[in-house]
XYZ file of C-alpha atoms in Angstrom:
131
model
C -11.354 -2.188 29.232
C -11.877 1.000 27.213
C -11.692 1.725 23.485
C -9.423 4.558 22.342
C -10.520 6.686 19.401
C -8.016 8.634 17.310
C -8.471 11.960 19.136
C -7.544 10.276 22.433
C -4.453 8.682 20.885
C -3.362 11.929 19.258
C -3.826 13.818 22.531
C -1.507 11.346 24.269
C 1.107 11.270 21.500
C 1.330 14.899 20.392
C 3.551 17.297 22.330
C 0.794 19.851 22.625
C -2.918 19.148 22.410
C -5.851 20.849 24.070
C -7.131 17.433 25.231
C -3.754 16.216 26.551
C -4.419 16.706 30.305
C -7.740 14.885 30.169
C -6.342 12.122 27.945
C -3.354 11.611 30.258
C -5.677 11.255 33.255
C -7.821 8.680 31.441
C -4.675 6.868 30.286
C -3.289 6.740 33.837
C -6.582 5.342 35.158
C -6.818 2.672 32.439
C -3.216 1.839 31.505
C -3.001 -1.738 30.248
C -6.750 -1.904 29.623
C -6.974 0.275 26.516
C -7.648 -1.063 23.042
C -8.135 0.454 19.613
C -8.641 -0.758 16.070
C -7.009 -0.665 12.681
C -9.502 2.093 11.789
C -7.891 4.462 14.308
C -4.418 3.607 13.000
C -5.542 4.300 9.414
C -7.098 7.632 10.421
C -3.936 8.763 12.208
C -1.708 7.543 9.360
C -3.795 9.583 6.898
C -3.427 12.701 9.061
C 0.324 12.263 9.489
C 0.810 11.458 5.794
C -1.154 14.568 4.747
C 0.953 16.719 7.099
C 4.179 14.970 6.011
C 4.995 13.964 9.601
C 6.875 10.858 10.764
C 4.420 7.985 10.456
C 6.886 5.411 11.766
C 7.177 7.206 15.110
C 3.436 7.715 15.587
C 2.484 4.112 14.773
C 5.244 2.827 17.045
C 3.949 5.101 19.835
C 0.379 3.845 19.449
C 1.453 0.217 19.817
C 3.375 1.143 22.984
C 0.366 2.721 24.712
C -2.618 0.587 23.593
C -3.519 -2.831 22.247
C -4.472 -2.728 18.558
C -7.143 -5.244 17.538
C -6.425 -7.094 14.309
C -2.815 -6.017 13.827
C 0.533 -6.890 15.398
C 3.274 -4.446 16.313
C 5.401 -5.887 13.500
C 2.602 -5.342 10.973
C 2.213 -1.763 12.190
C 5.929 -1.181 11.698
C 5.756 -2.671 8.190
C 2.806 -0.425 7.276
C 4.696 2.621 8.541
C 7.800 1.628 6.559
C 5.802 1.167 3.349
C 4.223 4.615 3.728
C 7.306 6.472 4.925
C 10.096 4.822 2.926
C 8.436 3.104 -0.044
C 5.961 5.984 -0.580
C 2.861 3.771 -0.787
C -0.489 5.370 -0.102
C -1.879 4.706 3.366
C -4.526 2.336 2.031
C -2.152 0.433 -0.284
C 0.272 -0.031 2.615
C -2.438 -1.461 4.847
C -3.672 -3.766 2.060
C -0.107 -4.954 1.384
C 0.475 -5.842 5.026
C -2.960 -7.161 5.932
C -2.989 -9.469 2.903
C -0.611 -11.491 5.084
C 1.101 -13.200 2.165
C -2.024 -13.864 0.107
C -1.973 -12.750 -3.536
C -3.620 -9.354 -3.951
C -6.219 -8.975 -6.724
C -5.573 -5.425 -7.895
C -4.635 -3.137 -10.745
C -2.231 -1.265 -8.433
C 1.356 -1.654 -9.682
C 2.818 -0.609 -6.320
C 2.468 -4.182 -5.085
C 4.814 -5.368 -7.857
C 7.346 -2.739 -6.795
C 7.466 -4.050 -3.217
C 7.451 -7.743 -4.168
C 3.892 -8.654 -3.204
C 2.219 -11.294 -5.337
C -0.507 -9.659 -7.396
C -3.308 -11.032 -9.521
C -3.356 -8.450 -12.295
C -6.862 -7.189 -12.919
C -5.790 -5.321 -16.024
C -4.917 -8.628 -17.745
C -8.225 -10.347 -17.045
C -11.001 -10.494 -19.586
C -14.373 -9.455 -18.232
C -17.319 -11.541 -19.332
C -20.803 -10.083 -18.925
C -23.662 -12.474 -18.389
C -27.114 -11.460 -19.502
C -29.920 -13.280 -17.956
């Protein structure tokens, strides 16, 4: 088993990359035994979002070539949809999906917009204890 970092994944996915030949060789030697993490998915989503590229396609591609620890293919697709179609930030999209139905304690109104249950921080009174 090997762990794939974002530069490896991008080299495999992108049409042209200076690391593509090497990455393809490593992929061929380890196909089916490659894993990555949510951190790599977040990093790639941030890059694609900044460049205004299709996040849905790249996340779908990643799930087809490696196993992603801590996230299902369906969750990856939902994250991509929230970023691409609902215009959530990368981090808000991941929080929305990885909350897995739990209420989200946040001041971010985007969760209301997409129907996620939110515990509104802005309506809570803060009590300071001195002691």
